[in-house]
mmCIF file of C-alpha atoms and ligand atoms in Angstrom:
data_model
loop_
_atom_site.group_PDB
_atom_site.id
_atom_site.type_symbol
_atom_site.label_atom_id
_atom_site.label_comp_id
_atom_site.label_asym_id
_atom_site.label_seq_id
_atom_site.Cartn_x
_atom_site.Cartn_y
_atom_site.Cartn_z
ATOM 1 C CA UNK A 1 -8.172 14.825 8.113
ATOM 2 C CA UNK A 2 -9.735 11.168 9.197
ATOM 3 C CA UNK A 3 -13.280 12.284 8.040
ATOM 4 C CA UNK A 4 -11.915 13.750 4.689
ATOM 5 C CA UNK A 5 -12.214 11.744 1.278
ATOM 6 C CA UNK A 6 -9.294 13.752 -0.916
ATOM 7 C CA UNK A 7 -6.656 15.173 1.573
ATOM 8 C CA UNK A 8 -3.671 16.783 -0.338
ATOM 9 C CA UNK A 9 -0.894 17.456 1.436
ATOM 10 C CA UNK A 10 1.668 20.211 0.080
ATOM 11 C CA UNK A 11 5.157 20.391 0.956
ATOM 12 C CA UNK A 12 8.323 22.460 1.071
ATOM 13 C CA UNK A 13 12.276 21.824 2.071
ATOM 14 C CA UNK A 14 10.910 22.407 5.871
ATOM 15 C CA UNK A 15 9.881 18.487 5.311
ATOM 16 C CA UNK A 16 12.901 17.452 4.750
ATOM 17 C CA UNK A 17 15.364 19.611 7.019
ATOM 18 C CA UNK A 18 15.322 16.836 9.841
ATOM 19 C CA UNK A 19 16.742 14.648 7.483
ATOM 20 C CA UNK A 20 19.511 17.007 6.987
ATOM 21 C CA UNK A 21 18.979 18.737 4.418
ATOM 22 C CA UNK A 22 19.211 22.327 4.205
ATOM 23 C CA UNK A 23 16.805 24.289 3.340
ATOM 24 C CA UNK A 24 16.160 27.138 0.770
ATOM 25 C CA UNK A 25 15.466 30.333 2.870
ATOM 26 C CA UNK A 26 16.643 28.947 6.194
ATOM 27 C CA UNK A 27 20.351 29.019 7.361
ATOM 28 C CA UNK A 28 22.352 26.321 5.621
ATOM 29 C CA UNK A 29 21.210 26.964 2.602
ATOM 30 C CA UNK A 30 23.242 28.879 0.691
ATOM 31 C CA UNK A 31 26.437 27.444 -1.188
ATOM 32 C CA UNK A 32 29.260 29.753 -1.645
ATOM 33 C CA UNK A 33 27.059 32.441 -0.747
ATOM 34 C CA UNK A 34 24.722 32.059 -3.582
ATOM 35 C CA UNK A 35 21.274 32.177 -3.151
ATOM 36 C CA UNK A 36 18.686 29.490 -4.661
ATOM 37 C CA UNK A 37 17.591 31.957 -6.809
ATOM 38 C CA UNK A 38 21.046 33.213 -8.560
ATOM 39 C CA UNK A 39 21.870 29.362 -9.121
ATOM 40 C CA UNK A 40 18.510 28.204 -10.007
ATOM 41 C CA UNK A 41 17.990 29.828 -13.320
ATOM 42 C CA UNK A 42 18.150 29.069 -17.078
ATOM 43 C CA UNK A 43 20.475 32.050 -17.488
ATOM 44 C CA UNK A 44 22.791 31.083 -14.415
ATOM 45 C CA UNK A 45 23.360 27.831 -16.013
ATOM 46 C CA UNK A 46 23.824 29.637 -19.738
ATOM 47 C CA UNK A 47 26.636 31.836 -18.324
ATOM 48 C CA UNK A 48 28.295 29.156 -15.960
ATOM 49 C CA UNK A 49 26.876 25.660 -16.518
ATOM 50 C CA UNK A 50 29.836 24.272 -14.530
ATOM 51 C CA UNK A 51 29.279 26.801 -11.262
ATOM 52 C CA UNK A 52 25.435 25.614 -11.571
ATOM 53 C CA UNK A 53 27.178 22.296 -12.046
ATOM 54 C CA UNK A 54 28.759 22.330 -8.956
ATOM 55 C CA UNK A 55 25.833 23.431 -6.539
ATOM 56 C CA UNK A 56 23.638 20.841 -7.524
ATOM 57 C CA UNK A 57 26.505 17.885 -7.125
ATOM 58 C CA UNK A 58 26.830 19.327 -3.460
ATOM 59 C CA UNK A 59 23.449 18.913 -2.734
ATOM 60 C CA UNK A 60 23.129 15.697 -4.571
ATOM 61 C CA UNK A 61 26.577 14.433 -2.217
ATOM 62 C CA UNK A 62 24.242 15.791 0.822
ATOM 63 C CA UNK A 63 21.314 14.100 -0.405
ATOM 64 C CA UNK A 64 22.632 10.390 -1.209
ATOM 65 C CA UNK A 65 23.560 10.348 2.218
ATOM 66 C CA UNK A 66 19.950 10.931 3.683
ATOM 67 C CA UNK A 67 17.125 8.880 4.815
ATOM 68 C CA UNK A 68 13.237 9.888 4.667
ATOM 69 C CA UNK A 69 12.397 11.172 8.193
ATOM 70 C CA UNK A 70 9.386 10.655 10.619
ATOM 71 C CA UNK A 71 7.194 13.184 8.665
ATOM 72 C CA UNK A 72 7.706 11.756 5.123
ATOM 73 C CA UNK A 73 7.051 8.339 6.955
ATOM 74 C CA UNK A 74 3.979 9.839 8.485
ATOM 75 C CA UNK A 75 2.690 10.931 4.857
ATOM 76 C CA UNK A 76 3.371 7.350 3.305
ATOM 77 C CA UNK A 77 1.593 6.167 5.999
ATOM 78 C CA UNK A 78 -1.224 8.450 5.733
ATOM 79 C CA UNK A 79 -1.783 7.375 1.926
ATOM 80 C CA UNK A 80 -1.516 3.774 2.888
ATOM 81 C CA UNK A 81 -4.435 4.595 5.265
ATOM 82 C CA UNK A 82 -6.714 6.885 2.661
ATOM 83 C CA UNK A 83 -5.866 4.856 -0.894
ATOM 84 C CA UNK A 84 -3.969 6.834 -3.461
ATOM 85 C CA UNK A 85 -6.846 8.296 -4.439
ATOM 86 C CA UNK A 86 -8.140 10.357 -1.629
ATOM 87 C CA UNK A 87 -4.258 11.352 -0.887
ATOM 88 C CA UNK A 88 -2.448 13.588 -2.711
ATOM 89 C CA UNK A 89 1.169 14.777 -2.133
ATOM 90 C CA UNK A 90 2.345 17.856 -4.083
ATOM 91 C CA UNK A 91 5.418 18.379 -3.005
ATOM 92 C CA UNK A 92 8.408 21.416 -4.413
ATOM 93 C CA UNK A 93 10.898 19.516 -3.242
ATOM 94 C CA UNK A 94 13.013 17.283 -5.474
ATOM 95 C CA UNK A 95 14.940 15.593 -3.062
ATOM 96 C CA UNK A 96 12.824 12.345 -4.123
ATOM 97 C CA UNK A 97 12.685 11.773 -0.213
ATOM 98 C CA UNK A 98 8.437 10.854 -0.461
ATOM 99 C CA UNK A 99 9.064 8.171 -2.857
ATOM 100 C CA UNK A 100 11.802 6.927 -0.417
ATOM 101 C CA UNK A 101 9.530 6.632 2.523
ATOM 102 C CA UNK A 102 7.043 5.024 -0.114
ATOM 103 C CA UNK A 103 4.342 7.528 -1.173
ATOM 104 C CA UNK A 104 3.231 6.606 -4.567
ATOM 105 C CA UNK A 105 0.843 9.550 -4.857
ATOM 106 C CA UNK A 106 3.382 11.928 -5.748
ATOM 107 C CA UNK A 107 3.691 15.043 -7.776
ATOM 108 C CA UNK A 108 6.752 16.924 -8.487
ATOM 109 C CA UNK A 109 6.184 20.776 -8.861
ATOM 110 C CA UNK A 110 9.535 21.253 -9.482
ATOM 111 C CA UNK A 111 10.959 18.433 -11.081
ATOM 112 C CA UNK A 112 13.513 16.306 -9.188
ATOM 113 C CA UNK A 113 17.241 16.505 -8.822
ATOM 114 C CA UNK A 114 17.387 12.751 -9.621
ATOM 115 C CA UNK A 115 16.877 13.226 -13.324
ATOM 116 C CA UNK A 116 18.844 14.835 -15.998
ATOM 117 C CA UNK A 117 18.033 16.095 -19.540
ATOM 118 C CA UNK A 118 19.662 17.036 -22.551
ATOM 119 C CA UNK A 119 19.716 20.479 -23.430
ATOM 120 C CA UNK A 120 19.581 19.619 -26.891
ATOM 121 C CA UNK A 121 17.280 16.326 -27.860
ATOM 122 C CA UNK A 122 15.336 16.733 -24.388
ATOM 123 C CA UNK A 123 16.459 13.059 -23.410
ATOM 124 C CA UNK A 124 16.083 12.584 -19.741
ATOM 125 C CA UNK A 125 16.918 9.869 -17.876
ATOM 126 C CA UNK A 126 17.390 8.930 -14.067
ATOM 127 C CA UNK A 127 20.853 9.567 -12.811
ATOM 128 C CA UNK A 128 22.797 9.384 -9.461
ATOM 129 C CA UNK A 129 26.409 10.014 -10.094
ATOM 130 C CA UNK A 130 27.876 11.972 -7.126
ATOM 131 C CA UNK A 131 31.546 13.749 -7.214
ATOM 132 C CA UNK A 132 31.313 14.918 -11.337
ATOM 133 C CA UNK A 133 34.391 16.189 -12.335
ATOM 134 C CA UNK A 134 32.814 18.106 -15.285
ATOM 135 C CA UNK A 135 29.593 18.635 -16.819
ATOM 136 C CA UNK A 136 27.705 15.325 -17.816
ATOM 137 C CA UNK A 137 26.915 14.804 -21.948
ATOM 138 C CA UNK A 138 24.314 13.251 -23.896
ATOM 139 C CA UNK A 139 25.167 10.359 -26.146
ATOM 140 C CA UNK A 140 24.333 13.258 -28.428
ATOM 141 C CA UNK A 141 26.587 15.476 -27.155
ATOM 142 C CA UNK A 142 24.647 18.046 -25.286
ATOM 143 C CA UNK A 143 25.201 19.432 -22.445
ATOM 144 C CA UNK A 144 22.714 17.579 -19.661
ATOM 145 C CA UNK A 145 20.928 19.496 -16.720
ATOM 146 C CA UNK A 146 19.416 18.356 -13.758
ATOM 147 C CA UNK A 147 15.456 18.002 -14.642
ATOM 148 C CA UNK A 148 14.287 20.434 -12.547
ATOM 149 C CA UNK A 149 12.359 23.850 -13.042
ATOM 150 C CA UNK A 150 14.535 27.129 -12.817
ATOM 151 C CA UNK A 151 13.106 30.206 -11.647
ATOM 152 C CA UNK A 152 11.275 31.441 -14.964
ATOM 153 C CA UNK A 153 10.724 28.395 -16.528
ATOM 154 C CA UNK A 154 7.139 26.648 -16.471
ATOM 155 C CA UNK A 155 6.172 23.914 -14.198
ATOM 156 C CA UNK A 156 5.413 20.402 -16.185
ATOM 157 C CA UNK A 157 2.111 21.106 -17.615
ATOM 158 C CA UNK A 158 0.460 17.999 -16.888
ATOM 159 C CA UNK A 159 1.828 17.886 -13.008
ATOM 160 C CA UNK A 160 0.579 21.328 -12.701
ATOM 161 C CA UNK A 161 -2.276 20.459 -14.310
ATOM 162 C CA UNK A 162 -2.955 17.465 -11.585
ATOM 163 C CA UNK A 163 -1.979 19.589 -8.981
ATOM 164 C CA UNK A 164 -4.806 22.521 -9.783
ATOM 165 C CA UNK A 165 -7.318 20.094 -10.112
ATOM 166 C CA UNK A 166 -6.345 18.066 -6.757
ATOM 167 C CA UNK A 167 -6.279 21.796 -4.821
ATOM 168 C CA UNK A 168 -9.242 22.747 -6.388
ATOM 169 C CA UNK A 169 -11.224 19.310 -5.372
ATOM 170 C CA UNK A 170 -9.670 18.889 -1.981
ATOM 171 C CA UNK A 171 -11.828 18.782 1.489
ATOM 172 C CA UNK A 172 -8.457 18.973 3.278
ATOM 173 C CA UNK A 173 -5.534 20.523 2.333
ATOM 174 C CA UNK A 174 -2.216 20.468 4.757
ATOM 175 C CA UNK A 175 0.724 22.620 3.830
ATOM 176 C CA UNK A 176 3.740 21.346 5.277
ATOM 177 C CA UNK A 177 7.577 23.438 5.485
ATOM 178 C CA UNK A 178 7.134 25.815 3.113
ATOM 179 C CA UNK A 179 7.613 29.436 2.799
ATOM 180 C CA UNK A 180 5.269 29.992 0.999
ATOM 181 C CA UNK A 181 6.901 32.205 -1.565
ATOM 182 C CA UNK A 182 7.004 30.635 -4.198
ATOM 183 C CA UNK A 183 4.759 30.623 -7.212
ATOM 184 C CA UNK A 184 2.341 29.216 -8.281
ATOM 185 C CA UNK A 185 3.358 26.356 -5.721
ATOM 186 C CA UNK A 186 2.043 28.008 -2.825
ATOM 187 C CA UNK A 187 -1.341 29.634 -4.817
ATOM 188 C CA UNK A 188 -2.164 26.088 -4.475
ATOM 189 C CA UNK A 189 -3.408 26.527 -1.023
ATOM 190 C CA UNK A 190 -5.472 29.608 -1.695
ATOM 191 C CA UNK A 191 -7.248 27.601 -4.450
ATOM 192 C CA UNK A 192 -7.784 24.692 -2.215
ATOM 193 C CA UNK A 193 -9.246 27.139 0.627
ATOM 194 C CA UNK A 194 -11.655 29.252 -2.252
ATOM 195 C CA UNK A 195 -13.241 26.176 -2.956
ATOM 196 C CA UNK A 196 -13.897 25.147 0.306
ATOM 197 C CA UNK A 197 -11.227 23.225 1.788
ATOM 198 C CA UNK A 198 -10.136 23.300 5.360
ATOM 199 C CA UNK A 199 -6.793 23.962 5.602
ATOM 200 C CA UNK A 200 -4.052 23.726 8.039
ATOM 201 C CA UNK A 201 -0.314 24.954 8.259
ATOM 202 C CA UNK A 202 2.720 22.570 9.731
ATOM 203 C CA UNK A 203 5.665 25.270 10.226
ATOM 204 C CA UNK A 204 7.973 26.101 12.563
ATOM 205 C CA UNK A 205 7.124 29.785 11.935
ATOM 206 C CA UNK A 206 4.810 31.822 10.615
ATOM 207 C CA UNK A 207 4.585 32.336 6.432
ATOM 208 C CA UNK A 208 2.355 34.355 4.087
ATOM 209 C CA UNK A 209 0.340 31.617 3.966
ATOM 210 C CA UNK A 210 -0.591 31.307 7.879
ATOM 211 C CA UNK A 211 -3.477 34.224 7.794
ATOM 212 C CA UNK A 212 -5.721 32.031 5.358
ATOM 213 C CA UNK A 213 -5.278 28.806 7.251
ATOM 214 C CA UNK A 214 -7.958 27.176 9.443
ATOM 215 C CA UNK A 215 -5.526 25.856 11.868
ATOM 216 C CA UNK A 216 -1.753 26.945 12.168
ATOM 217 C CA UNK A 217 0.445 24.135 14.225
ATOM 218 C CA UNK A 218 3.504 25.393 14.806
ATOM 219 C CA UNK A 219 7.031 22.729 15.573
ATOM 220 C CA UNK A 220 8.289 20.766 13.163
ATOM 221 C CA UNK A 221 7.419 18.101 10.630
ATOM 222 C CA UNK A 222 8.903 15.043 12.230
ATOM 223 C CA UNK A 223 7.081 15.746 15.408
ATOM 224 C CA UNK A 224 3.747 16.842 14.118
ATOM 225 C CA UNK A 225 3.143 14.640 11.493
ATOM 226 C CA UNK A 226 2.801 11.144 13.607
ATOM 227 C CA UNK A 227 0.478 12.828 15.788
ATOM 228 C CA UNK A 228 -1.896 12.572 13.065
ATOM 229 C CA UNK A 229 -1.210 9.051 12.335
HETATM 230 C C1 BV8 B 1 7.096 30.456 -13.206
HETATM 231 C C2 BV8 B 1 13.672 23.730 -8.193
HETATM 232 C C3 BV8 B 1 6.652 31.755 -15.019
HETATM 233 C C4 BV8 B 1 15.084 23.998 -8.466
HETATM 234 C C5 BV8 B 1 12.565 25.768 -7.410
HETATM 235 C C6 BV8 B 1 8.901 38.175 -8.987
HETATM 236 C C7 BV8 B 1 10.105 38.256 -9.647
HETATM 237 C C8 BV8 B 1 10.611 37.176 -10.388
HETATM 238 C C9 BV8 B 1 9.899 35.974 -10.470
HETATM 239 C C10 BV8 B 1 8.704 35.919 -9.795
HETATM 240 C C11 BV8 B 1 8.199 36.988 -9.064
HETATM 241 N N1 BV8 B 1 7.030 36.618 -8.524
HETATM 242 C C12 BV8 B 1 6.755 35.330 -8.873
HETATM 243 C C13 BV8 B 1 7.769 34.924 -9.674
HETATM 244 C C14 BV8 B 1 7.860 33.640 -10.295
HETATM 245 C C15 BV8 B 1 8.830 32.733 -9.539
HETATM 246 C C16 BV8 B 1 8.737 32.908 -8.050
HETATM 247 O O1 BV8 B 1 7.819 32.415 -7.414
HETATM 248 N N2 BV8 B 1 9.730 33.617 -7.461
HETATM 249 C C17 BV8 B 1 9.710 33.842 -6.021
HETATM 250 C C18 BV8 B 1 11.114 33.619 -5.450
HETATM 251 C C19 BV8 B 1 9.215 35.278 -5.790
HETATM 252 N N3 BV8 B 1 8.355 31.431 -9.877
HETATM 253 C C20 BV8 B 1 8.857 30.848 -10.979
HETATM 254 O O2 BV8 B 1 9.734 31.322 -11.668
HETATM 255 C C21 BV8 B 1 8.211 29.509 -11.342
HETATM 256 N N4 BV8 B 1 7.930 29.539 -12.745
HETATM 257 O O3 BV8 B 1 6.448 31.203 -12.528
HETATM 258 O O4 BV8 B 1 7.078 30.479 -14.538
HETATM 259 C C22 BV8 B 1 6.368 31.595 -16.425
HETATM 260 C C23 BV8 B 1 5.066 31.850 -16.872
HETATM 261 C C24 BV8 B 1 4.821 31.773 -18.206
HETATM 262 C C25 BV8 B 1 5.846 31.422 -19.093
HETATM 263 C C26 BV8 B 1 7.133 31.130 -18.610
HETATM 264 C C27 BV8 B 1 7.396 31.212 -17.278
HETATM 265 C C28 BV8 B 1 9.179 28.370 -11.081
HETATM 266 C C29 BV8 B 1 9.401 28.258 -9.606
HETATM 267 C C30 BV8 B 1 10.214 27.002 -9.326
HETATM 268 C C31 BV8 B 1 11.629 27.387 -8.994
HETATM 269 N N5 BV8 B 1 12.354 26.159 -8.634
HETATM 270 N N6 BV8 B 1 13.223 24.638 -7.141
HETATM 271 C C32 BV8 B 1 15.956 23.476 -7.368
HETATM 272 O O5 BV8 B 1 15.457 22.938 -6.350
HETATM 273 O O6 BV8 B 1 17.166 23.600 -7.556
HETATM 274 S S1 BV8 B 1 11.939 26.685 -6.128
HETATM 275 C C33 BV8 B 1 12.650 26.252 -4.653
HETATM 276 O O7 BV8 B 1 11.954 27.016 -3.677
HETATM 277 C C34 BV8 B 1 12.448 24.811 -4.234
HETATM 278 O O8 BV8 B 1 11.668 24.047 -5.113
HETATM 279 C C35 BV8 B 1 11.683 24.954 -2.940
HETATM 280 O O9 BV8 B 1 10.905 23.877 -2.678
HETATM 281 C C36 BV8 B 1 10.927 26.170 -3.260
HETATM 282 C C37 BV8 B 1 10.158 26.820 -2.181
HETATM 283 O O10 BV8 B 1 10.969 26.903 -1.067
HETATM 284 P P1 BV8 B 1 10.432 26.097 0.224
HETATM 285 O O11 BV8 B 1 10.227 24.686 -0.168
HETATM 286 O O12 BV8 B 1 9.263 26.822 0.774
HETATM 287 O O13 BV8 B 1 11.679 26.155 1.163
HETATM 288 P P2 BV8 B 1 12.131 27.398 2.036
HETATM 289 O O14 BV8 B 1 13.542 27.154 2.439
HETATM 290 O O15 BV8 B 1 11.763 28.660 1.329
HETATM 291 O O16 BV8 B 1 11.197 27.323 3.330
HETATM 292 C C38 BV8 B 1 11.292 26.213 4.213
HETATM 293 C C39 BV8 B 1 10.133 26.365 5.176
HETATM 294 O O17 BV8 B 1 10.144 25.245 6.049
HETATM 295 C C40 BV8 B 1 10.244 27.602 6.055
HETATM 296 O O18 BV8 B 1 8.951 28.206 6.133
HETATM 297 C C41 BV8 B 1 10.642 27.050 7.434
HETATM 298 O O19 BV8 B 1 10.064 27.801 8.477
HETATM 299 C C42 BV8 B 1 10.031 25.685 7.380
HETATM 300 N N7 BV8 B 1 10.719 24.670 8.186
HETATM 301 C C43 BV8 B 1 12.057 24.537 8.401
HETATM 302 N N8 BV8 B 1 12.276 23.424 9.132
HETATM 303 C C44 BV8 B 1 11.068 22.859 9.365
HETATM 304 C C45 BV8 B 1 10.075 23.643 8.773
HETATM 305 N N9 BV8 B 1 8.768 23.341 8.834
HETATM 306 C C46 BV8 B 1 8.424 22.218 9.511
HETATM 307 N N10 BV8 B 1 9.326 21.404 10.100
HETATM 308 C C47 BV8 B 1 10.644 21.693 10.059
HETATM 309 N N11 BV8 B 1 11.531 20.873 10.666
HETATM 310 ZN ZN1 ZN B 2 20.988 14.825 -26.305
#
């Protein structure tokens, strides 16, 4: 990673679990027995806005009481070291927890859990209200929804757009706590290994993703990741 001049680093909710919070697939993560994907999706929130409601203010309680941990620390550090330019963090989580530990080099696959928009006039804006009692409104009245990306809905063209062409030009990719399940998040890291990338996993197990790595290191973020440093 020294050596290389664009390293991209791609992460999952395995980055931020030693902060605390849980993650997608692992235990922990489900919310009244609801899995991510029954919640996260454009028709969960038609038929129940207030039960989608609900799961994302109790992980936005959990989250406002979290600090970055050693491996997003590690990664702000690592872009301090290479210049924004020849460091690229794509991150799915929205958790905002980079930005906290100070990567500037950011982009957001999937949105972040910060920001809300109107269902109606598309206004978004940043928001960190904790403990709703009902569903927030728009000063135009319509109903507003955290800014992330639902299962079935497309990715922000332009961050996708950066996030192709940063996998596609990277001489290092590392692909940190993710499943791997996800698309086209993880397809990311086949693209950066077809074009000749060297690639390396950070997981505490093994994923779909391990058999096309160069180098699997297996343990967890916050230990691995200021090794490098
Ligand atoms: C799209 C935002 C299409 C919301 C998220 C088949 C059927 C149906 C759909 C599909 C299908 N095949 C593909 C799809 C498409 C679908 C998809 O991929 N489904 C999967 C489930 C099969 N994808 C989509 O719908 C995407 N959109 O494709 O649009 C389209 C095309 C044209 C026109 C219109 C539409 C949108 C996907 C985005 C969904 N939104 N999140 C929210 O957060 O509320 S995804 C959600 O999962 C999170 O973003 C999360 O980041 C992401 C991936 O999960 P992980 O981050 O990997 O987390 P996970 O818990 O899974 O794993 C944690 C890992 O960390 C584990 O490996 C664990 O071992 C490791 N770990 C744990 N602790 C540590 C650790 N590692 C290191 N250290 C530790 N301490
Ligand atoms: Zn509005």
């Amino acid at each position: 990673m020294k050596g290389s001049l664009r390293a991209v680093f791609l992460t999952g909710a395995g980055v931020s679990a030693e902060s605390g919070v849980p993650t997608f697939r692992g235990e922990g993560g489900l919310w009244r027995n609801f899995r991510p994907e029954e919640l996260a999706t454009p028709g969960a929130f038609k038929k129940d806005p207030w039960l989608v409601w609900q799961w994302y203010d109790w992980r936005r309680k959990i989250l406002s009481g979290v600090r970055p941990n050693a491996g997003h620390r590690a990664l702000s550090e690592i872009e301090k070291e290479k210049g924004a330019e020849g460091c690229t963090l794509i991150t799915q989580n929205v958790d905002g927890l980079h930005q906290g530990a100070g990567s500037t080099n950011v982009l957001e696959l999937h949105g972040s859990i910060w920001r809300l928009r109107c269902v109606l006039c598309a206004a978004a804006a940043e928001n960190r209200e904790v403990g709703l009692e009902e569903i927030p409104r728009c000063a135009c009245g319509g109903l507003l929804r955290p800014a992330v990306v639902w299962f079935g809905e497309q990715l922000p063209e332009e961050v996708i757009t950066a996030a192709v062409e940063a996998a596609g030009k990277a001489d290092f990719m590392m692909v940190i706590g993710t499943s791997g399940v996800v698309q086209p998040a993880a397809s990311l890291a086949v693209r950066a290994k077809e074009n000749g990338a060297y690639v390396v996993e950070v997981n505490t197990e093994a994923t779909p993703l391990t058999s096309i790595m160069d180098v699997t290191l297996q343990g967890r973020a916050g230990d691995i990741l200021p090794l490098l440093l």
